[in-house]
Amino acid sequence: MRVLLSDVEVLVRIGLHDWERHPERPQRLIVNVEMLAPWPLSDGSGFINYDVVRDHIASWRDRDHVDLLETLVEDLIGVCFTLPAVAACRVRVTKPDVFPEAAGAGVEIFRRRPS
């Protein structure tokens, strides 16, 4: 089973460059999450509660400045694995407003649950 959160938009204070370090100008991020689990779920619930992941993404608005997208991706992977049924996940975070000639620049990581 695949559970998806697609194109979640959030404003975050992020970036290494001087022009990205203005606290009054957070950057728009687009977040995509794919969580994979065997079906039927072994816990019998029949669903994965993606509200936990969505709420965590929303909390990034209140974070202190973060230098790297990788930090946020790793953070979100950890949240996905708090859900017992999730066996693997793919998290992608992009900055859509960095380059005018590109739809976005970002990072994507796929990870299986550690044994």
mmCIF file of C-alpha atoms in Angstrom:
data_model
loop_
_atom_site.group_PDB
_atom_site.id
_atom_site.type_symbol
_atom_site.label_atom_id
_atom_site.label_comp_id
_atom_site.label_asym_id
_atom_site.label_seq_id
_atom_site.Cartn_x
_atom_site.Cartn_y
_atom_site.Cartn_z
ATOM 1 C CA MET A 1 0.000 0.000 0.000
ATOM 2 C CA ARG A 2 1.172 3.546 -0.765
ATOM 3 C CA VAL A 3 -0.025 6.474 1.303
ATOM 4 C CA LEU A 4 0.693 9.882 -0.208
ATOM 5 C CA LEU A 5 0.853 13.518 0.776
ATOM 6 C CA SER A 6 1.339 15.512 -2.389
ATOM 7 C CA ASP A 7 2.530 19.069 -2.924
ATOM 8 C CA VAL A 8 2.137 20.275 0.653
ATOM 9 C CA GLU A 9 3.189 23.930 0.749
ATOM 10 C CA VAL A 10 4.897 25.443 3.788
ATOM 11 C CA LEU A 11 6.952 28.595 4.459
ATOM 12 C CA VAL A 12 10.279 27.881 6.173
ATOM 13 C CA ARG A 13 13.362 29.880 7.089
ATOM 14 C CA ILE A 14 15.990 27.886 5.187
ATOM 15 C CA GLY A 15 19.137 28.211 3.116
ATOM 16 C CA LEU A 16 22.887 28.691 3.134
ATOM 17 C CA HIS A 17 23.107 31.854 1.046
ATOM 18 C CA ASP A 18 23.047 35.314 2.604
ATOM 19 C CA TRP A 19 19.909 36.223 0.619
ATOM 20 C CA GLU A 20 18.148 33.218 2.211
ATOM 21 C CA ARG A 21 18.930 34.286 5.766
ATOM 22 C CA HIS A 22 16.324 37.016 6.218
ATOM 23 C CA PRO A 23 13.926 35.842 8.960
ATOM 24 C CA GLU A 24 11.168 38.088 7.633
ATOM 25 C CA ARG A 25 11.314 36.323 4.231
ATOM 26 C CA PRO A 26 10.812 32.575 4.689
ATOM 27 C CA GLN A 27 10.993 30.448 1.570
ATOM 28 C CA ARG A 28 8.167 28.451 0.089
ATOM 29 C CA LEU A 29 8.788 24.706 0.130
ATOM 30 C CA ILE A 30 6.828 21.960 -1.582
ATOM 31 C CA VAL A 31 6.816 18.658 0.305
ATOM 32 C CA ASN A 32 5.896 15.237 -1.074
ATOM 33 C CA VAL A 33 5.754 12.130 1.090
ATOM 34 C CA GLU A 34 5.171 8.528 0.066
ATOM 35 C CA MET A 35 4.812 5.924 2.815
ATOM 36 C CA LEU A 36 4.796 2.224 1.936
ATOM 37 C CA ALA A 37 3.353 -0.582 4.015
ATOM 38 C CA PRO A 38 2.368 -4.209 3.454
ATOM 39 C CA TRP A 39 -1.340 -4.689 2.814
ATOM 40 C CA PRO A 40 -3.390 -5.612 4.745
ATOM 41 C CA LEU A 41 -1.817 -3.795 7.661
ATOM 42 C CA SER A 42 -0.684 -6.149 10.396
ATOM 43 C CA ASP A 43 -2.258 -3.996 13.123
ATOM 44 C CA GLY A 44 -5.715 -4.434 11.571
ATOM 45 C CA SER A 45 -6.389 -0.681 11.476
ATOM 46 C CA GLY A 46 -6.721 -0.531 7.707
ATOM 47 C CA PHE A 47 -5.063 2.882 7.401
ATOM 48 C CA ILE A 48 -1.954 4.967 8.047
ATOM 49 C CA ASN A 49 -2.724 8.246 9.788
ATOM 50 C CA TYR A 50 -1.003 10.814 7.565
ATOM 51 C CA ASP A 51 -2.283 13.631 9.804
ATOM 52 C CA VAL A 52 0.812 13.063 11.973
ATOM 53 C CA VAL A 53 3.082 13.764 9.004
ATOM 54 C CA ARG A 54 1.020 16.709 7.747
ATOM 55 C CA ASP A 55 0.968 18.333 11.182
ATOM 56 C CA HIS A 56 4.731 17.930 11.489
ATOM 57 C CA ILE A 57 5.294 19.624 8.134
ATOM 58 C CA ALA A 58 3.080 22.511 9.284
ATOM 59 C CA SER A 59 5.227 22.862 12.432
ATOM 60 C CA TRP A 60 8.240 23.752 10.283
ATOM 61 C CA ARG A 61 6.824 27.292 9.986
ATOM 62 C CA ASP A 62 7.854 27.871 13.599
ATOM 63 C CA ARG A 63 11.346 26.327 13.360
ATOM 64 C CA ASP A 64 14.515 28.304 13.708
ATOM 65 C CA HIS A 65 16.501 28.810 10.513
ATOM 66 C CA VAL A 66 17.691 25.565 8.889
ATOM 67 C CA ASP A 67 20.630 25.546 6.478
ATOM 68 C CA LEU A 68 19.865 22.409 4.466
ATOM 69 C CA LEU A 69 16.851 20.724 2.914
ATOM 70 C CA GLU A 70 18.474 17.418 3.896
ATOM 71 C CA THR A 71 17.871 18.305 7.557
ATOM 72 C CA LEU A 72 14.135 18.628 6.940
ATOM 73 C CA VAL A 73 13.967 15.484 4.813
ATOM 74 C CA GLU A 74 15.712 13.398 7.493
ATOM 75 C CA ASP A 75 13.454 14.929 10.142
ATOM 76 C CA LEU A 76 10.346 13.934 8.206
ATOM 77 C CA ILE A 77 11.620 10.415 7.526
ATOM 78 C CA GLY A 78 11.914 10.001 11.296
ATOM 79 C CA VAL A 79 8.297 11.091 11.712
ATOM 80 C CA CYS A 80 7.135 8.615 9.056
ATOM 81 C CA PHE A 81 8.809 5.802 10.977
ATOM 82 C CA THR A 82 6.939 6.694 14.164
ATOM 83 C CA LEU A 83 3.966 5.112 12.375
ATOM 84 C CA PRO A 84 4.403 1.379 13.040
ATOM 85 C CA ALA A 85 2.945 0.150 9.734
ATOM 86 C CA VAL A 86 5.322 2.203 7.559
ATOM 87 C CA ALA A 87 7.977 -0.113 6.115
ATOM 88 C CA ALA A 88 9.608 2.455 3.814
ATOM 89 C CA CYS A 89 9.180 6.052 2.781
ATOM 90 C CA ARG A 90 10.221 8.564 0.174
ATOM 91 C CA VAL A 91 10.377 12.238 1.102
ATOM 92 C CA ARG A 92 11.007 15.053 -1.379
ATOM 93 C CA VAL A 93 11.364 18.717 -0.457
ATOM 94 C CA THR A 94 11.809 21.353 -3.139
ATOM 95 C CA LYS A 95 12.287 25.097 -3.263
ATOM 96 C CA PRO A 96 10.103 26.188 -6.188
ATOM 97 C CA ASP A 97 11.217 29.825 -6.223
ATOM 98 C CA VAL A 98 15.018 29.503 -6.350
ATOM 99 C CA PHE A 99 15.687 29.414 -10.106
ATOM 100 C CA PRO A 100 13.376 31.113 -12.602
ATOM 101 C CA GLU A 101 14.161 28.509 -15.276
ATOM 102 C CA ALA A 102 13.353 25.501 -13.060
ATOM 103 C CA ALA A 103 10.165 24.201 -11.455
ATOM 104 C CA GLY A 104 12.186 23.635 -8.311
ATOM 105 C CA ALA A 105 15.455 22.596 -6.712
ATOM 106 C CA GLY A 106 15.414 20.043 -3.954
ATOM 107 C CA VAL A 107 16.285 16.802 -2.254
ATOM 108 C CA GLU A 108 14.614 13.393 -2.260
ATOM 109 C CA ILE A 109 15.526 10.445 -0.050
ATOM 110 C CA PHE A 110 14.074 6.933 -0.059
ATOM 111 C CA ARG A 111 14.599 4.866 3.074
ATOM 112 C CA ARG A 112 13.522 1.475 4.385
ATOM 113 C CA ARG A 113 12.684 1.093 8.060
ATOM 114 C CA PRO A 114 15.842 0.171 9.963
ATOM 115 C CA SER A 115 15.862 -3.439 11.179
#
